[in-house]
Tab-separated table of C-alpha atoms and ligand atoms in Angstrom:
chain	number	residue	atom	x	y	z
A	1	MET	CA	-20.722	-2.060	-5.850
A	2	TYR	CA	-17.880	-4.534	-5.276
A	3	GLY	CA	-19.869	-6.991	-3.136
A	4	LEU	CA	-17.618	-6.562	-0.115
A	5	LYS	CA	-20.343	-5.968	2.495
A	6	GLY	CA	-19.536	-7.705	5.777
A	7	LYS	CA	-15.912	-8.466	4.866
A	8	LYS	CA	-13.167	-7.828	7.406
A	9	ALA	CA	-10.163	-5.891	6.181
A	10	ILE	CA	-6.810	-4.703	7.520
A	11	VAL	CA	-4.944	-1.773	5.960
A	12	THR	CA	-1.381	-0.968	7.047
A	13	GLY	CA	-0.358	2.683	6.985
A	14	GLY	CA	-4.044	3.554	7.104
A	15	ALA	CA	-3.757	6.858	8.950
A	16	TYR	CA	-2.788	9.006	5.978
A	17	GLY	CA	-2.803	9.278	2.212
A	18	ILE	CA	-3.525	6.256	0.068
A	19	GLY	CA	-4.113	3.946	3.050
A	20	LYS	CA	-6.684	6.308	4.521
A	21	SER	CA	-8.544	6.460	1.201
A	22	ILE	CA	-8.519	2.668	0.946
A	23	ALA	CA	-9.935	2.432	4.480
A	24	ALA	CA	-12.651	4.975	3.597
A	25	ARG	CA	-13.639	3.068	0.443
A	26	LEU	CA	-13.736	-0.262	2.290
A	27	LEU	CA	-15.973	1.268	4.983
A	28	ALA	CA	-18.266	2.736	2.337
A	29	GLU	CA	-18.585	-0.777	0.862
A	30	GLY	CA	-19.750	-2.114	4.247
A	31	CYS	CA	-16.490	-3.727	5.410
A	32	ASP	CA	-15.254	-3.725	8.995
A	33	VAL	CA	-11.806	-2.176	8.835
A	34	GLY	CA	-8.684	-2.284	10.993
A	35	ILE	CA	-5.884	0.195	10.409
A	36	PHE	CA	-2.332	-0.319	11.623
A	37	ASP	CA	-0.040	2.686	11.584
A	38	LEU	CA	3.209	3.926	13.053
A	39	ASP	CA	1.513	7.065	14.323
A	40	GLY	CA	-1.018	5.991	16.944
A	41	ALA	CA	-2.521	9.457	17.422
A	42	ALA	CA	-3.020	9.873	13.664
A	43	ALA	CA	-4.566	6.405	13.429
A	44	ASP	CA	-6.989	7.305	16.253
A	45	ALA	CA	-7.869	10.584	14.534
A	46	THR	CA	-8.489	8.799	11.223
A	47	ALA	CA	-10.630	6.178	12.939
A	48	ARG	CA	-12.694	8.946	14.558
A	49	GLU	CA	-12.994	10.835	11.259
A	50	LEU	CA	-14.084	7.792	9.251
A	51	GLY	CA	-16.011	6.081	12.047
A	52	ALA	CA	-19.404	7.480	11.057
A	53	ALA	CA	-19.249	5.387	7.879
A	54	GLY	CA	-18.847	2.025	9.612
A	55	ARG	CA	-16.838	-0.044	12.067
A	56	ILE	CA	-13.181	0.907	12.174
A	57	VAL	CA	-10.621	-0.119	14.774
A	58	CYS	CA	-6.962	0.819	14.961
A	59	ALA	CA	-3.640	-0.255	16.394
A	60	SER	CA	-0.258	1.403	16.326
A	61	GLY	CA	3.133	-0.055	15.617
A	62	ASP	CA	5.968	-0.352	13.167
A	63	VAL	CA	5.510	-2.920	10.394
A	64	SER	CA	9.262	-3.521	10.338
A	65	ASP	CA	9.157	-4.711	13.967
A	66	LYS	CA	8.034	-8.330	14.054
A	67	ALA	CA	6.937	-8.184	17.714
A	68	ALA	CA	4.921	-5.006	17.113
A	69	VAL	CA	3.194	-6.676	14.163
A	70	GLU	CA	2.486	-9.754	16.251
A	71	ASN	CA	0.827	-7.566	18.916
A	72	GLY	CA	-0.824	-4.851	16.840
A	73	ILE	CA	-2.020	-6.878	13.868
A	74	GLY	CA	-2.890	-9.661	16.321
A	75	ALA	CA	-5.090	-7.213	18.246
A	76	LEU	CA	-6.879	-6.138	15.053
A	77	MET	CA	-7.477	-9.769	14.087
A	78	ALA	CA	-8.869	-10.485	17.547
A	79	ALA	CA	-11.164	-7.444	17.369
A	80	LEU	CA	-12.437	-8.032	13.831
A	81	GLY	CA	-12.492	-11.811	13.543
A	82	PRO	CA	-11.146	-13.724	10.535
A	83	ILE	CA	-9.657	-11.361	7.957
A	84	ASP	CA	-10.855	-11.492	4.337
A	85	ILE	CA	-8.779	-8.636	2.896
A	86	LEU	CA	-5.236	-7.505	3.701
A	87	VAL	CA	-3.853	-4.343	2.144
A	88	ASN	CA	-0.104	-3.946	2.648
A	89	ASN	CA	0.148	-0.208	2.068
A	90	ALA	CA	2.625	1.148	4.661
A	91	GLY	CA	5.750	2.381	2.956
A	92	ILE	CA	8.422	5.050	2.881
A	93	CYS	CA	10.515	6.679	0.176
A	94	ARG	CA	14.030	7.899	0.996
A	95	VAL	CA	15.542	9.824	-1.890
A	96	GLY	CA	19.271	9.438	-2.523
A	97	LYS	CA	21.749	8.038	-5.004
A	98	LEU	CA	22.824	4.475	-4.307
A	99	LEU	CA	26.474	5.424	-3.931
A	100	ASP	CA	25.675	8.276	-1.555
A	101	MET	CA	22.769	7.186	0.605
A	102	SER	CA	23.293	6.217	4.225
A	103	ASP	CA	23.141	2.627	5.423
A	104	ALA	CA	20.319	3.735	7.723
A	105	ASP	CA	18.182	4.994	4.798
A	106	TRP	CA	18.805	1.794	2.824
A	107	GLN	CA	17.896	-0.353	5.832
A	108	ALA	CA	14.821	1.691	6.736
A	109	THR	CA	13.545	1.394	3.156
A	110	PHE	CA	13.909	-2.371	3.104
A	111	GLY	CA	12.857	-2.745	6.757
A	112	ILE	CA	9.516	-1.059	6.140
A	113	ASN	CA	8.714	-1.685	2.459
A	114	VAL	CA	9.917	-5.298	2.315
A	115	ASP	CA	10.342	-6.791	5.814
A	116	GLY	CA	7.175	-5.004	6.924
A	117	LEU	CA	5.127	-6.601	4.173
A	118	PHE	CA	6.740	-9.965	5.021
A	119	HIS	CA	5.873	-9.750	8.751
A	120	VAL	CA	2.293	-8.573	8.251
A	121	THR	CA	1.559	-11.092	5.510
A	122	ARG	CA	2.961	-13.953	7.589
A	123	LYS	CA	0.693	-12.899	10.451
A	124	VAL	CA	-2.528	-12.635	8.420
A	125	ALA	CA	-2.250	-15.005	5.442
A	126	PRO	CA	-2.067	-18.357	7.286
A	127	GLN	CA	-5.611	-17.849	8.580
A	128	MET	CA	-6.773	-17.110	5.002
A	129	VAL	CA	-5.138	-20.331	3.826
A	130	GLU	CA	-6.769	-22.226	6.668
A	131	ARG	CA	-10.189	-20.770	5.794
A	132	ARG	CA	-9.594	-21.320	2.058
A	133	GLY	CA	-10.234	-17.745	1.000
A	134	GLY	CA	-9.031	-14.185	1.048
A	135	ALA	CA	-7.422	-11.447	-0.987
A	136	ILE	CA	-4.138	-9.668	-0.397
A	137	VAL	CA	-3.366	-6.414	-2.191
A	138	ASN	CA	0.132	-4.963	-1.921
A	139	ILE	CA	0.934	-1.372	-2.752
A	140	ALA	CA	3.975	-1.388	-5.010
A	141	SER	CA	4.860	1.556	-7.290
A	142	TRP	CA	5.474	2.499	-10.887
A	143	MET	CA	9.053	2.547	-9.591
A	144	GLY	CA	8.721	-1.186	-8.948
A	145	LYS	CA	8.950	-1.764	-12.687
A	146	SER	CA	11.983	0.298	-13.644
A	147	GLY	CA	14.995	1.774	-11.884
A	148	ALA	CA	15.387	5.541	-11.505
A	149	ALA	CA	18.264	7.807	-10.510
A	150	ALA	CA	18.153	8.846	-6.841
A	151	TYR	CA	15.415	6.288	-6.122
A	152	GLY	CA	17.517	3.091	-6.193
A	153	ALA	CA	16.618	1.843	-2.724
A	154	TYR	CA	12.943	2.634	-3.185
A	155	CYS	CA	12.844	1.031	-6.654
A	156	ALA	CA	14.625	-2.091	-5.411
A	157	SER	CA	12.217	-2.401	-2.479
A	158	LYS	CA	9.197	-2.073	-4.768
A	159	PHE	CA	10.622	-4.615	-7.257
A	160	ALA	CA	10.760	-6.887	-4.204
A	161	VAL	CA	7.091	-6.183	-3.493
A	162	VAL	CA	6.200	-7.195	-7.062
A	163	ALA	CA	8.269	-10.398	-6.743
A	164	MET	CA	6.740	-11.261	-3.364
A	165	THR	CA	3.279	-10.693	-4.857
A	166	GLN	CA	3.989	-13.147	-7.689
A	167	SER	CA	5.672	-15.745	-5.483
A	168	LEU	CA	3.001	-15.748	-2.785
A	169	ALA	CA	0.297	-15.922	-5.462
A	170	CYS	CA	1.976	-19.102	-6.746
A	171	GLU	CA	2.228	-20.534	-3.247
A	172	ILE	CA	-1.299	-19.985	-1.943
A	173	GLY	CA	-3.492	-19.763	-5.022
A	174	GLU	CA	-4.475	-23.401	-4.604
A	175	PHE	CA	-6.009	-22.485	-1.243
A	176	GLY	CA	-8.283	-19.863	-2.750
A	177	VAL	CA	-6.211	-16.867	-1.672
A	178	ARG	CA	-5.395	-14.292	-4.356
A	179	VAL	CA	-2.407	-11.969	-4.117
A	180	ASN	CA	-2.101	-8.889	-6.316
A	181	ALA	CA	-0.491	-5.474	-6.251
A	182	VAL	CA	-1.262	-1.962	-7.412
A	183	GLY	CA	1.559	0.185	-8.779
A	184	PRO	CA	0.614	3.829	-8.209
A	185	GLY	CA	2.140	6.572	-10.357
A	186	LEU	CA	2.475	10.177	-9.303
A	187	ILE	CA	-0.084	10.445	-6.487
A	188	VAL	CA	-0.634	13.762	-4.731
A	189	ASP	CA	-2.416	14.626	-1.470
A	190	THR	CA	-0.389	12.169	0.587
A	191	LYS	CA	2.113	12.827	3.346
A	192	MET	CA	4.909	11.132	1.391
A	193	ARG	CA	4.211	13.254	-1.695
A	194	ASP	CA	3.910	16.473	0.339
A	195	GLU	CA	7.315	15.803	1.871
A	196	SER	CA	8.986	15.055	-1.454
A	197	GLU	CA	7.291	18.068	-3.102
A	198	ALA	CA	8.660	20.338	-0.369
A	199	GLN	CA	12.134	18.939	-1.037
A	200	ARG	CA	11.751	19.365	-4.815
A	201	LYS	CA	10.478	22.932	-4.376
A	202	ALA	CA	13.507	23.788	-2.259
A	203	GLU	CA	15.702	22.427	-5.043
A	204	GLY	CA	13.828	24.406	-7.730
A	205	LEU	CA	12.487	21.251	-9.419
A	206	PRO	CA	9.047	21.087	-11.146
A	207	SER	CA	6.028	20.160	-9.023
A	208	ALA	CA	3.995	16.955	-9.357
A	209	HIS	CA	1.171	18.935	-11.006
A	210	ASP	CA	3.606	20.351	-13.581
A	211	ARG	CA	5.175	16.951	-14.235
A	212	ALA	CA	1.740	15.397	-14.626
A	213	GLN	CA	1.101	17.582	-17.679
A	214	GLY	CA	3.525	15.286	-19.494
A	215	ILE	CA	1.562	12.070	-18.899
A	216	PRO	CA	-1.275	10.868	-21.162
A	217	LEU	CA	-4.146	11.699	-18.776
A	218	ARG	CA	-2.596	15.117	-17.994
A	219	ARG	CA	-3.190	15.043	-14.254
A	220	PRO	CA	-1.617	13.567	-11.143
A	221	GLY	CA	-3.335	10.684	-9.399
A	222	TYR	CA	-5.246	10.988	-6.149
A	223	PRO	CA	-5.436	8.462	-3.316
A	224	ASP	CA	-8.975	7.507	-4.334
A	225	ASP	CA	-7.705	6.464	-7.804
A	226	ILE	CA	-5.600	3.851	-6.023
A	227	ALA	CA	-8.333	2.888	-3.558
A	228	ARG	CA	-10.722	1.990	-6.393
A	229	ALA	CA	-8.150	-0.321	-7.991
A	230	VAL	CA	-7.488	-1.948	-4.614
A	231	LEU	CA	-11.190	-2.592	-4.054
A	232	PHE	CA	-11.509	-4.150	-7.499
A	233	LEU	CA	-8.588	-6.518	-6.829
A	234	ALA	CA	-9.938	-7.362	-3.366
A	235	SER	CA	-13.364	-8.236	-4.758
A	236	ASP	CA	-14.776	-11.197	-6.643
A	237	GLU	CA	-14.815	-8.949	-9.730
A	238	ALA	CA	-11.137	-9.969	-9.866
A	239	ALA	CA	-11.817	-13.645	-9.069
A	240	PHE	CA	-9.466	-14.958	-11.792
A	241	ILE	CA	-6.686	-12.426	-11.279
A	242	THR	CA	-3.686	-13.276	-9.127
A	243	GLY	CA	0.020	-12.469	-9.103
A	244	GLU	CA	-0.571	-9.243	-11.067
A	245	THR	CA	0.697	-5.745	-10.436
A	246	ILE	CA	-1.725	-3.297	-12.000
A	247	SER	CA	-0.273	0.115	-12.842
A	248	VAL	CA	-2.521	3.022	-11.881
A	249	THR	CA	-0.523	5.869	-13.327
A	250	GLY	CA	-2.609	7.838	-15.813
A	251	GLY	CA	-0.536	6.220	-18.551
A	252	LEU	CA	2.833	7.298	-17.193
A	253	TRP	CA	4.360	4.313	-18.986
A	254	ASN	CA	3.042	5.440	-22.353
A	255	ASP	CA	4.859	8.732	-21.947
B	301	NAP	P1	1.806	8.519	3.260
B	301	NAP	O1	0.732	9.547	3.134
B	301	NAP	O2	3.107	8.914	3.898
B	301	NAP	O3	1.202	7.252	3.986
B	301	NAP	C1	1.995	6.200	4.414
B	301	NAP	C2	1.422	5.674	5.699
B	301	NAP	O4	2.236	4.556	6.127
B	301	NAP	C3	1.491	6.728	6.797
B	301	NAP	O5	0.291	6.711	7.537
B	301	NAP	C4	2.686	6.282	7.620
B	301	NAP	O6	2.634	6.634	8.975
B	301	NAP	C5	2.576	4.769	7.488
B	301	NAP	N1	3.841	4.151	7.814
B	301	NAP	C6	5.075	4.541	7.407
B	301	NAP	N2	6.008	3.749	7.948
B	301	NAP	C7	5.341	2.851	8.701
B	301	NAP	C8	5.760	1.790	9.523
B	301	NAP	N3	7.055	1.498	9.682
B	301	NAP	N4	4.823	1.039	10.172
B	301	NAP	C9	3.518	1.344	10.052
B	301	NAP	N5	3.061	2.354	9.294
B	301	NAP	C10	3.966	3.105	8.632
B	301	NAP	O7	2.240	7.935	1.833
B	301	NAP	P2	1.390	7.437	0.572
B	301	NAP	O8	1.858	8.236	-0.568
B	301	NAP	O9	-0.061	7.343	0.897
B	301	NAP	O10	2.023	5.978	0.417
B	301	NAP	C11	1.292	4.781	0.623
B	301	NAP	C12	1.938	3.684	-0.217
B	301	NAP	O11	1.862	4.044	-1.600
B	301	NAP	C13	3.422	3.457	0.079
B	301	NAP	O12	3.703	2.072	0.074
B	301	NAP	C14	4.112	4.142	-1.071
B	301	NAP	O13	5.384	3.604	-1.346
B	301	NAP	C15	3.133	3.894	-2.193
B	301	NAP	N6	3.254	4.818	-3.330
B	301	NAP	C16	2.987	6.148	-3.208
B	301	NAP	C17	3.122	6.968	-4.322
B	301	NAP	C18	2.830	8.443	-4.283
B	301	NAP	O14	3.076	9.120	-5.309
B	301	NAP	N7	2.324	8.993	-3.193
B	301	NAP	C19	3.541	6.438	-5.558
B	301	NAP	C20	3.808	5.089	-5.641
B	301	NAP	C21	3.661	4.276	-4.516
B	301	NAP	P3	3.512	7.890	9.505
B	301	NAP	O15	2.974	9.078	8.866
B	301	NAP	O16	3.386	7.870	10.953
B	301	NAP	O17	4.941	7.598	9.058
């Protein structure tokens, strides 16, 4: 459908949630896929689960650790050959007010959401530039467009993802490499969402499904909603789109 057959793709944080759905969609399109995830056992299990649909390889490591990226992403590149599509999806969300949150939570948020994207992109993109082609899709957030109480670190890190998307698009567009982002809204059925829902439930706050009744499309998003937008941006259907962050939120912004 998207003309991606035979393309080689890497997805970070591909063991769970949105990353897993992106990997599944890419496989269904006929791509060879590499997933890189912190949790090696989960990455193996996902590779086994999705393996019937196509060629999937995995490596484990922490995107915030430059040496681990060098080794793990390097191993995926060696196994797959030249990479056509990079999806920077790995991310964390630590809830806490800016004046209260620990230094460790602030640093982990930026280490993974920002430095991680920086390390992985600097490992994969030069080869795309050299080969004069490729597509990078970063997973930002609807919180990368506006600040929110108790999400200051996360919002700031996702604003950074949007800025890095625009800047890199300016830098490497002339070499035929496009760089875009998807800004998911309230997405359920992911590990991150399950964890934050458990916390909200304990605090007596409304669930994601309840909150979604207030958005125009009256439902939460699912990982596959994000995966379809990623595939569009990765494909030649988006050949004249670069530097954009597309919101996939069910109209959360029109609320
Ligand atoms: P998820 O289910 O927790 O998936 C995140 C994946 O990233 C997990 O497999 C996780 O592995 C991996 N990961 C975390 N830290 C990593 C690290 N340092 N190095 C390598 N891999 C790492 O969460 P998700 O909801 O699918 O989130 C995916 C992306 O969407 C994130 O960038 C997130 O910010 C963004 N997003 C999500 C929502 C939402 O509502 N769910 C909304 C907006 C944006 P482990 O499980 O081992 O930690």
